[in-house]
Coordinates of N, CA and C in Angstrom, one line a residue:
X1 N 101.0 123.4 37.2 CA 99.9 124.1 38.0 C 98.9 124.7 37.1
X2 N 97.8 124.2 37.2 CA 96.8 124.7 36.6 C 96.0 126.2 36.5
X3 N 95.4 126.7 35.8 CA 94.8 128.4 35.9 C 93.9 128.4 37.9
X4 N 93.6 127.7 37.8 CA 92.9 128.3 39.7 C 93.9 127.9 40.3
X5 N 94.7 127.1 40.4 CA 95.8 127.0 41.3 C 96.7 128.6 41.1
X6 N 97.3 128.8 40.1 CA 98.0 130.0 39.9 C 97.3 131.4 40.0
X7 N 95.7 131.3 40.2 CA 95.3 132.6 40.4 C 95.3 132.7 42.5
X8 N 95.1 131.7 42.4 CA 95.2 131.5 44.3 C 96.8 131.7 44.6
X9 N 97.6 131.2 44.0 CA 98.9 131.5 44.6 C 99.2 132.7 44.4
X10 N 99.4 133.4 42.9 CA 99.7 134.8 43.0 C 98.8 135.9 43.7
X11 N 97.7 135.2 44.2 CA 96.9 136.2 45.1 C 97.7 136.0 46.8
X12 N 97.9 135.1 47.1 CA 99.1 134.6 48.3 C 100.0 135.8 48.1
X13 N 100.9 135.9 46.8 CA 101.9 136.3 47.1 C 101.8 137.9 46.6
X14 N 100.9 138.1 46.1 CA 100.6 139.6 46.9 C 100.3 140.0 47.9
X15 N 100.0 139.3 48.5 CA 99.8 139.4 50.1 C 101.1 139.6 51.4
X16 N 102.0 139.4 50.3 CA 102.8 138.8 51.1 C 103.3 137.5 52.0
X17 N 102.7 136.5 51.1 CA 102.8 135.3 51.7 C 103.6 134.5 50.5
X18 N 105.1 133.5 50.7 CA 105.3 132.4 49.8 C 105.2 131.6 49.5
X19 N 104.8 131.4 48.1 CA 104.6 130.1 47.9 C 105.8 129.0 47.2
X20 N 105.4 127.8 47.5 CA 106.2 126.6 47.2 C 105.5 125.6 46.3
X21 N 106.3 125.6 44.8 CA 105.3 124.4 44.0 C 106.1 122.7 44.5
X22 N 104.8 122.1 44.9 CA 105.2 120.7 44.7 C 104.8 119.5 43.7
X23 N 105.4 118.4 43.5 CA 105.2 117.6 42.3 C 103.8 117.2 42.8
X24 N 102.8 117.1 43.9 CA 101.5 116.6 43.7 C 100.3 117.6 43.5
X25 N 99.0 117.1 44.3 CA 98.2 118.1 43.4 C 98.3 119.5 44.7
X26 N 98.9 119.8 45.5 CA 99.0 120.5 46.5 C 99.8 121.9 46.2
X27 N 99.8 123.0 46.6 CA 101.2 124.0 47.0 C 101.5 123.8 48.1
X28 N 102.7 124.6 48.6 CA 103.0 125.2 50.4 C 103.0 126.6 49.9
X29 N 102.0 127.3 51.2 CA 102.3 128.8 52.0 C 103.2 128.8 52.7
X30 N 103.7 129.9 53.0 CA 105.2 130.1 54.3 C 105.2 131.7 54.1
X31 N 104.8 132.1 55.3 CA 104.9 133.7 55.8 C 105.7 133.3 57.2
X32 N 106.5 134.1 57.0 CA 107.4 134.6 58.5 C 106.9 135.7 59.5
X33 N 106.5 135.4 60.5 CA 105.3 136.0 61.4 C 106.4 135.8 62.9
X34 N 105.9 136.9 63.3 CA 106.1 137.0 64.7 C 105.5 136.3 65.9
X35 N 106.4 135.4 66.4 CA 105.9 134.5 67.6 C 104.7 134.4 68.6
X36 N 104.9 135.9 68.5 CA 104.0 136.2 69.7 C 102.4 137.0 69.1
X37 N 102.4 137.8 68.2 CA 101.3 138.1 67.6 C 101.1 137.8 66.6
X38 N 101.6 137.4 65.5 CA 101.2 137.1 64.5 C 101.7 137.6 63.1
X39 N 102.1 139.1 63.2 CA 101.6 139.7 62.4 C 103.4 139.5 61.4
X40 N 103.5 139.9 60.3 CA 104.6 139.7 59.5 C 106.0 140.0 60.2
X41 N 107.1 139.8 59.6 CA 108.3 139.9 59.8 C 108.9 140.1 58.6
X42 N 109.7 141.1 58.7 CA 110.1 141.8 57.5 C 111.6 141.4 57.5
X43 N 112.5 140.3 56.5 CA 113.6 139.9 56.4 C 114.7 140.9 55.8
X44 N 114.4 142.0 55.0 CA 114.4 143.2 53.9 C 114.7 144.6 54.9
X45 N 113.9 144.2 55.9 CA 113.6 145.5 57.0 C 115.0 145.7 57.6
X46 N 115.5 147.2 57.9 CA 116.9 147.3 58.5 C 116.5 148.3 60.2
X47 N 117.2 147.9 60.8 CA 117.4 148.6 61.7 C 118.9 149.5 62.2
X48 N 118.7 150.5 63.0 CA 120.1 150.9 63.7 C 120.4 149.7 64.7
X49 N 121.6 149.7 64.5 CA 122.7 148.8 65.5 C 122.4 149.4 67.2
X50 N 122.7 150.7 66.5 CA 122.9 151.3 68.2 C 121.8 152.0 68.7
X51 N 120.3 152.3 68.2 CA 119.5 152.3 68.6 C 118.5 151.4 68.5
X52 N 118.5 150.9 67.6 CA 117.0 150.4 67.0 C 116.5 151.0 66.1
X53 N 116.3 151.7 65.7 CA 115.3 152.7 64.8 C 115.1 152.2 63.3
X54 N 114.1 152.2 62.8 CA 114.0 151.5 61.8 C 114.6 152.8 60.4
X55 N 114.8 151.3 59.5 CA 115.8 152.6 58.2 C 114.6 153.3 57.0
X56 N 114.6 154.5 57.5 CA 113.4 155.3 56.9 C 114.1 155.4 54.9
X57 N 114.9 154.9 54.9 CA 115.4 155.1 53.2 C 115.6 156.6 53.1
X58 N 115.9 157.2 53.6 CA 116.5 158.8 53.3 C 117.9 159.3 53.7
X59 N 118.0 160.4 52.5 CA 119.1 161.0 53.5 C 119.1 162.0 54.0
X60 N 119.8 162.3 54.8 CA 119.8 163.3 55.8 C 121.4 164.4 55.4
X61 N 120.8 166.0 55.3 CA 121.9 166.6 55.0 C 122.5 167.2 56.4
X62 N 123.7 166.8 56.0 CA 124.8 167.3 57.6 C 124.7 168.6 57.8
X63 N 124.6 169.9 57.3 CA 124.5 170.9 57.0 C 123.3 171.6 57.3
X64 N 122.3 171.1 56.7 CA 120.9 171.6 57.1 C 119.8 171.1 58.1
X65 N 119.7 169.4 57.8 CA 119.5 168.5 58.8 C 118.2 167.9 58.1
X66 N 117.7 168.6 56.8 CA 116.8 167.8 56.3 C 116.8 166.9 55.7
X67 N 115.8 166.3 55.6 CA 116.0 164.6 54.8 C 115.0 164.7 53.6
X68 N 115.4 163.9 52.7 CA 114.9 163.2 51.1 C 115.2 162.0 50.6
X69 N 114.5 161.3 49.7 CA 114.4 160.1 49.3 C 115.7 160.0 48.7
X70 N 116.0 159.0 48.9 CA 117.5 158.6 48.2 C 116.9 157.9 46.9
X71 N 116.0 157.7 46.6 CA 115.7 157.2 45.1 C 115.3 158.4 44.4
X72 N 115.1 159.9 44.5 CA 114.9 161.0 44.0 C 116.4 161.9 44.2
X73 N 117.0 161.7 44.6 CA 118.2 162.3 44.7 C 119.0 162.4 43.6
X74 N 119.4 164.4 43.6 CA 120.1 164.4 42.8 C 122.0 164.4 43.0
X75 N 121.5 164.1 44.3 CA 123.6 164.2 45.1 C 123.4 165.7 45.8
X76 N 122.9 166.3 45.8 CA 122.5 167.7 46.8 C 121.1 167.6 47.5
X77 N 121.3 168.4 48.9 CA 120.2 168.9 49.2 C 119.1 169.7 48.8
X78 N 118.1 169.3 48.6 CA 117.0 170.3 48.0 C 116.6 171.4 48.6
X79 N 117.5 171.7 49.9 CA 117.0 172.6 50.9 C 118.4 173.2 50.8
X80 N 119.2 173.1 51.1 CA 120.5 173.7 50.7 C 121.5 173.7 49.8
X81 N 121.1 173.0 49.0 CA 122.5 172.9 48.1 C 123.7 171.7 48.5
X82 N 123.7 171.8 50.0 CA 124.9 170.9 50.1 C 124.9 169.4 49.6
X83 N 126.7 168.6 49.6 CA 126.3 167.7 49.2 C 126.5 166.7 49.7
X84 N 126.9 167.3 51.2 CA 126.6 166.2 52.1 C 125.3 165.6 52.7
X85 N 125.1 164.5 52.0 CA 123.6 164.1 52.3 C 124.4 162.4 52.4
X86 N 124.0 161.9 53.2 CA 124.5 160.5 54.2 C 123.0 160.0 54.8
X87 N 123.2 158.2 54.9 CA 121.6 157.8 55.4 C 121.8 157.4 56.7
X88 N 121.8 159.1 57.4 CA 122.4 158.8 58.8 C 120.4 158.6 60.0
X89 N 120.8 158.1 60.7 CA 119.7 157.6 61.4 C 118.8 158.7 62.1
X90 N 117.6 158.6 62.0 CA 116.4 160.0 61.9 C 116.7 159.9 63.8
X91 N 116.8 159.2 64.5 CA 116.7 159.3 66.1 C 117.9 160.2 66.3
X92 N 117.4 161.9 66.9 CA 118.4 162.8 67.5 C 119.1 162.5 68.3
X93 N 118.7 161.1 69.8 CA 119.1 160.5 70.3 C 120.3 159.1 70.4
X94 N 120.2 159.4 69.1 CA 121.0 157.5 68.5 C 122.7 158.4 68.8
X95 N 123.7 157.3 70.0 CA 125.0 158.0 69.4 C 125.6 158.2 68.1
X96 N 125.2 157.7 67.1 CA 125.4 158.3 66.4 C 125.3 159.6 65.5
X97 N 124.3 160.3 66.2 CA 124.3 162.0 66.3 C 124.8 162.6 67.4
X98 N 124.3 161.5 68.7 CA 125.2 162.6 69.5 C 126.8 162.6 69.8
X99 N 127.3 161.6 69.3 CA 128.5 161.3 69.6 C 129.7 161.9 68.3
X100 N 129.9 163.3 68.4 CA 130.8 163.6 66.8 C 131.8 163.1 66.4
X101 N 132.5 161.8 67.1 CA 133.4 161.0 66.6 C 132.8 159.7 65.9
X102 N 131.1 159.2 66.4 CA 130.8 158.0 66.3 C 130.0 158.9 64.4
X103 N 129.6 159.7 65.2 CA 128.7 160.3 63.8 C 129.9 160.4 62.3
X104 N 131.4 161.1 62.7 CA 132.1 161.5 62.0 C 132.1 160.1 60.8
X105 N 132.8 159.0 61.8 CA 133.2 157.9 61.2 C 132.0 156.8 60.5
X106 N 131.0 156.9 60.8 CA 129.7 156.9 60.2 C 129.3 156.9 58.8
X107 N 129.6 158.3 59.0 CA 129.1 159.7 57.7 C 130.6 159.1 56.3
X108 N 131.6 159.1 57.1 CA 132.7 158.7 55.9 C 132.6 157.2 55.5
X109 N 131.4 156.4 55.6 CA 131.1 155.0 55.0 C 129.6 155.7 54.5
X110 N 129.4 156.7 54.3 CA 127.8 156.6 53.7 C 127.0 157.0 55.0
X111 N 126.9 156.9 56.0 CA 126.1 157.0 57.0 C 125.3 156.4 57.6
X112 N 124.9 156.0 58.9 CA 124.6 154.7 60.0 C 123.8 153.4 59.0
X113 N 123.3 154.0 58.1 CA 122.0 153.4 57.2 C 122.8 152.6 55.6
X114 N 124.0 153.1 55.7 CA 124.5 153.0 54.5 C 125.1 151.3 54.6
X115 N 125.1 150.4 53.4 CA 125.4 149.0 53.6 C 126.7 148.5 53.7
X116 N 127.7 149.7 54.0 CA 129.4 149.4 54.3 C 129.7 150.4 55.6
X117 N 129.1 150.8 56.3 CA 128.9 151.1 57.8 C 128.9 150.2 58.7
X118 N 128.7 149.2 58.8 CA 129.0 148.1 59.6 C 127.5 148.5 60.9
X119 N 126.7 149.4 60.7 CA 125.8 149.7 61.8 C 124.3 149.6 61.6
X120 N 123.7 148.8 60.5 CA 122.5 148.1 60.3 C 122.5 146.9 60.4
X121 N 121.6 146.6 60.7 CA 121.2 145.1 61.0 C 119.4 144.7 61.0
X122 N 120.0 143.7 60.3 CA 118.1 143.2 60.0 C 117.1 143.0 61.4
X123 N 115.8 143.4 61.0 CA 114.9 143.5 61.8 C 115.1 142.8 63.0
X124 N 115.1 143.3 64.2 CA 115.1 142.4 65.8 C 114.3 142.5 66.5
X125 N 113.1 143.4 66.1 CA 111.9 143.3 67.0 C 110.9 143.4 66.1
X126 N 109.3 142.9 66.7 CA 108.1 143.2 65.7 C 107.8 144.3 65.4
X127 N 107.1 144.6 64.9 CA 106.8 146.4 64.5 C 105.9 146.2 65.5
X128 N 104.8 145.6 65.6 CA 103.7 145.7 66.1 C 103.6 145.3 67.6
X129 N 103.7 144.3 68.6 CA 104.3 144.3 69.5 C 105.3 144.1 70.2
X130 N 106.5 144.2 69.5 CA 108.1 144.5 70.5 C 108.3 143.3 70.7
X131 N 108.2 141.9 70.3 CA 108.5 140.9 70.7 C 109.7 140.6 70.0
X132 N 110.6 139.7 70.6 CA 112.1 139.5 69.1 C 112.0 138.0 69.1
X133 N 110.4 137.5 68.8 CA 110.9 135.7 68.5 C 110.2 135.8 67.0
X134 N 110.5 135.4 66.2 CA 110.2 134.8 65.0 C 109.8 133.3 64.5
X135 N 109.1 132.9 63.9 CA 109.2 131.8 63.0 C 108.4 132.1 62.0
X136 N 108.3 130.6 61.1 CA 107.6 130.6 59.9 C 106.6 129.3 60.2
X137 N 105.3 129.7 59.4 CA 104.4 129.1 59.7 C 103.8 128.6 58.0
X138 N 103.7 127.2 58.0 CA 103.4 126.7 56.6 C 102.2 126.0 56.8
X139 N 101.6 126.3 55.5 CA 100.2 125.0 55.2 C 100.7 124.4 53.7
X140 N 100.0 123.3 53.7 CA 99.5 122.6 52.2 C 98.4 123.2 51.5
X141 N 98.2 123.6 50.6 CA 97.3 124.0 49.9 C 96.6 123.2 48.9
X142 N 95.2 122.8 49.2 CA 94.9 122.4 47.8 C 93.3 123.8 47.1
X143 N 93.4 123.3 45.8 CA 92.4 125.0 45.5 C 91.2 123.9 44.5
X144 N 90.3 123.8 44.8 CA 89.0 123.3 44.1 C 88.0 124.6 43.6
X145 N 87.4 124.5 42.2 CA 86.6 125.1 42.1 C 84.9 124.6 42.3
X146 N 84.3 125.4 42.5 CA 82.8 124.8 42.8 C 82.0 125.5 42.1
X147 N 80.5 125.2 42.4 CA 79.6 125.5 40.9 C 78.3 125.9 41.9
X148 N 78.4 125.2 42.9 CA 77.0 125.3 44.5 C 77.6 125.1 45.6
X149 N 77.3 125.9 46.4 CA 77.5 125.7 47.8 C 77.3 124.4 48.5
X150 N 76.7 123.9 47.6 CA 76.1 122.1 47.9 C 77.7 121.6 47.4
X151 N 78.1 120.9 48.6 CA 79.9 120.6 47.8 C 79.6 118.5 48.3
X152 N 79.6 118.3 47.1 CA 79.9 117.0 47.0 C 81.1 115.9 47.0
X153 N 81.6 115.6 48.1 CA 82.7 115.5 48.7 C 83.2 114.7 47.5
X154 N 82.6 113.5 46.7 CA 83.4 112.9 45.7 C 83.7 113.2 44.6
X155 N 82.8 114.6 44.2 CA 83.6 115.2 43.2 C 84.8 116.4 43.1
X156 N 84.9 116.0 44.1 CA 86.5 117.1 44.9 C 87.6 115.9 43.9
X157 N 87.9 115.2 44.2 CA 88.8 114.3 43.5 C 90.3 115.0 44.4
X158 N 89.8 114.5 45.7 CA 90.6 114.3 47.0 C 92.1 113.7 46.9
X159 N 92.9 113.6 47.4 CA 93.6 112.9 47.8 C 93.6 112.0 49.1
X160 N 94.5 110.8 48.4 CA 94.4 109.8 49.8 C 95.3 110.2 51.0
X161 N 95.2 109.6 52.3 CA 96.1 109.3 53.1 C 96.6 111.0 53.4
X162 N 95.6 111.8 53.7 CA 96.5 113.3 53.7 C 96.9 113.6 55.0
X163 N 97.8 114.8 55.1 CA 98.1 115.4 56.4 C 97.0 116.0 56.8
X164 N 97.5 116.4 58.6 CA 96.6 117.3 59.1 C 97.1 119.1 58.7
X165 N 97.7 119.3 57.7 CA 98.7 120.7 57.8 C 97.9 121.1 55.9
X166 N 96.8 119.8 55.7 CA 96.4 120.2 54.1 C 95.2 120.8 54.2
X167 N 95.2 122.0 53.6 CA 93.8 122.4 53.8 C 93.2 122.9 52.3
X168 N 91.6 122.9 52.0 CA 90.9 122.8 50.9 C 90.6 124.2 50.3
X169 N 90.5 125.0 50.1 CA 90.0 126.4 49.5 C 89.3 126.0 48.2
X170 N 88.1 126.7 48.7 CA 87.0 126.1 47.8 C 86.6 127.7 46.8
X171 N 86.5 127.9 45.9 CA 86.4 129.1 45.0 C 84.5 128.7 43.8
X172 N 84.2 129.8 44.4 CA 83.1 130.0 43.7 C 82.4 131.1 43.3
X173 N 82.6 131.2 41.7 CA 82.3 132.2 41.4 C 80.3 132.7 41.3
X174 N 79.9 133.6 41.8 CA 78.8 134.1 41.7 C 78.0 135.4 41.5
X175 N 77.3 135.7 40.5 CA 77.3 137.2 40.3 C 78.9 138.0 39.7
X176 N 79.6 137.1 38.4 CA 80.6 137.8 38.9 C 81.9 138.1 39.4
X177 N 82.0 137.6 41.0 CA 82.4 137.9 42.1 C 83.0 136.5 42.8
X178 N 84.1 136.4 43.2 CA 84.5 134.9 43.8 C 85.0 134.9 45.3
X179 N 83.9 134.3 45.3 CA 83.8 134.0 47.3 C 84.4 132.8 47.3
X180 N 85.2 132.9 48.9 CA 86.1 131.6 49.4 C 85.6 130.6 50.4
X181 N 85.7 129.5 50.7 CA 85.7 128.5 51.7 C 86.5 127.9 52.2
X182 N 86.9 127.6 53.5 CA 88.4 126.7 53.2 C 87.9 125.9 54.6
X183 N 88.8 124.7 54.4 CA 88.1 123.2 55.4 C 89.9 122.9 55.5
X184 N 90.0 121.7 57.0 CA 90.8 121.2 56.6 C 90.6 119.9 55.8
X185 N 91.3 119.2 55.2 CA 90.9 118.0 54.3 C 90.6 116.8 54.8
X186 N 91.6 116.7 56.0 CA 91.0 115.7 56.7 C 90.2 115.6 57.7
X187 N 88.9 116.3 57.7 CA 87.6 116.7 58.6 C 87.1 116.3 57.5
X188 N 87.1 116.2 56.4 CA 86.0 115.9 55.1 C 85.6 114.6 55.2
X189 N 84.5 114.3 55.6 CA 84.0 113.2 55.7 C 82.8 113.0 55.0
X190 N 81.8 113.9 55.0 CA 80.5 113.5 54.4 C 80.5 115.6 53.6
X191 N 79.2 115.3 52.3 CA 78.9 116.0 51.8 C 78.4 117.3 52.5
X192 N 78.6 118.5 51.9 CA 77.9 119.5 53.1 C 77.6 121.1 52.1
X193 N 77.2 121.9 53.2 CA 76.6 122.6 52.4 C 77.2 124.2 52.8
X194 N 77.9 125.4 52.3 CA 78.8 126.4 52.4 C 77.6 127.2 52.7
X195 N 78.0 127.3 53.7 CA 76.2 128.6 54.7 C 77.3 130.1 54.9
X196 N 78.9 129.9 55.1 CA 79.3 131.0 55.5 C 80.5 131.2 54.6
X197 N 80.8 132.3 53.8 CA 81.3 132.2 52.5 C 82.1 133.3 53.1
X198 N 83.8 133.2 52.8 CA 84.6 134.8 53.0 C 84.2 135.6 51.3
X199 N 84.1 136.7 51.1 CA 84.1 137.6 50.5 C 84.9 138.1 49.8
X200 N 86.6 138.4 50.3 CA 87.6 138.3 50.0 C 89.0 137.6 50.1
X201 N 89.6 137.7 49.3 CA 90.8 137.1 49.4 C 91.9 137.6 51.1
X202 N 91.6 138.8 50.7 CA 92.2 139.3 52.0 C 92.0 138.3 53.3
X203 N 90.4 138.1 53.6 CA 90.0 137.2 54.6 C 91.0 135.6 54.6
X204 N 90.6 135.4 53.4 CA 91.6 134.1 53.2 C 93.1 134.0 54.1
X205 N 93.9 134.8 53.4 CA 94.8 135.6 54.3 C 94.9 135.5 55.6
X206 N 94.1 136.2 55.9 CA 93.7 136.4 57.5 C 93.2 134.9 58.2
X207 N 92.9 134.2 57.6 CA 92.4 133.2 58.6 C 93.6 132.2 58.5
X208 N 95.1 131.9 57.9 CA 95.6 131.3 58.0 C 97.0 132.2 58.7
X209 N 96.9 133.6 58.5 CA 97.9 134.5 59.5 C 97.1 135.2 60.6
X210 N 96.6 134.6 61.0 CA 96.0 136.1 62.3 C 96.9 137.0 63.1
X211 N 96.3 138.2 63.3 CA 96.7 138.4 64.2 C 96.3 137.6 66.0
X212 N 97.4 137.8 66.6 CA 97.1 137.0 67.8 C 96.8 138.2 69.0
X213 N 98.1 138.8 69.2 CA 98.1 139.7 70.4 C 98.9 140.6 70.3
X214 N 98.3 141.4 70.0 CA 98.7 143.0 70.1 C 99.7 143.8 70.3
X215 N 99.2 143.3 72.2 CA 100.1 144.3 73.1 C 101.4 144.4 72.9
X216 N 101.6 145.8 72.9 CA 103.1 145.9 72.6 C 104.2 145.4 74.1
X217 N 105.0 144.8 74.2 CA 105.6 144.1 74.8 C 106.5 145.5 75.2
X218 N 107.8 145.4 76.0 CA 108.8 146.1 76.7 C 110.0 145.6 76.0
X219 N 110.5 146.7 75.2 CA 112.1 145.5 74.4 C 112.8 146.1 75.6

């Protein structure tokens, strides 16, 4: 992989998008996106079993009822002293607060949040609209640099015979500053000329994950 190919991929994957090296002159993207809007899917992300609620990474003291980062923790409460602190679930309503047998047996694995509780489970709905379908959505990547917005289709040094799923990202630096273009490869037919330029990378981003639709759905 050459220096513009590796400055475009590690820009992907700060974004949150992965990439895939292949033996030709191409990569693959692959973000896992929610079915219905678009927007990311977090594989990493936990939820409660018995409510839903997502796992805020804290614990919560039995005793006092406040919460702190479990990566700052000294094994006590900062608010009381005690040292029962468990990563029991922030919803007052989850049985597992209200129920003091469900909470008891909980709290003696670590608590609802803890990874030998048997009561987290990976993401099942979108954050953004409540939908629970997932997939992953891939492109081919290829990354050319340019010199003028005047793009000369035969000095691309193309590939033959391509898919419809390959697309071009054109990089040109100006002032400086590196503005993007992206085509798919096989619409390239004749020479042409870059009139509308993205600005940032972010946009890049965005024009192969959109968001789609919003609305938050009814789980």
């Amino acid at each position: 992989m050459n220096n513009q190919d590796k400055s475009i991929a590690y820009a992907f994957i700060a974004n949150g998008v992965q990439i895939y090296l292949n033996e030709g002159d191409y990569f693959l993207i692959s973000k896992l996106i929610c079915s219905n809007c678009g927007d990311s899917w977090y594989m990493n992300l936990t939820e409660c079993f018995l409510c839903g609620t997502i796992n805020p990474f804290l614990f919560r003291c039995e005793d006092c009822g406040s919460f702190q980062s479990i990566t700052k923790s000294s094994g006590k409460c900062n608010n009381c002293g005690s040292s029962k602190l468990y990563m029991m679930c922030p919803n007052p309503d989850c049985i597992s607060n209200k129920d003091e047998e469900v909470k008891k047996e909980a709290n003696e694995l670590g608590g609802c949040f803890n990874k030998n509780s048997g009561l987290l489970i990976a993401q099942q709905y979108c954050l953004t609209c409540g939908s629970q379908y997932h997939r992953y959505k891939n492109y081919k990547i290829l990354v050319r640099t340019i010199d003028s917005p005047n793009v000369v289709i035969s000095k691309l040094d193309l590939p033959e015979n391509v898919s419809d799923e390959l697309y071009l990202i054109l990089r040109l630096k100006e002032d400086d500053k590196i503005k993007y273009h992206i085509c798919k490869v096989s619409e390239l037919t004749k020479d042409f000329e870059i009139k509308n330029f993205m600005n940032s990378f972010k946009d890049v981003v965005n024009y192969f994950y959109p968001l789609l639709n919003t609305k938050r759905q009814d789980i």
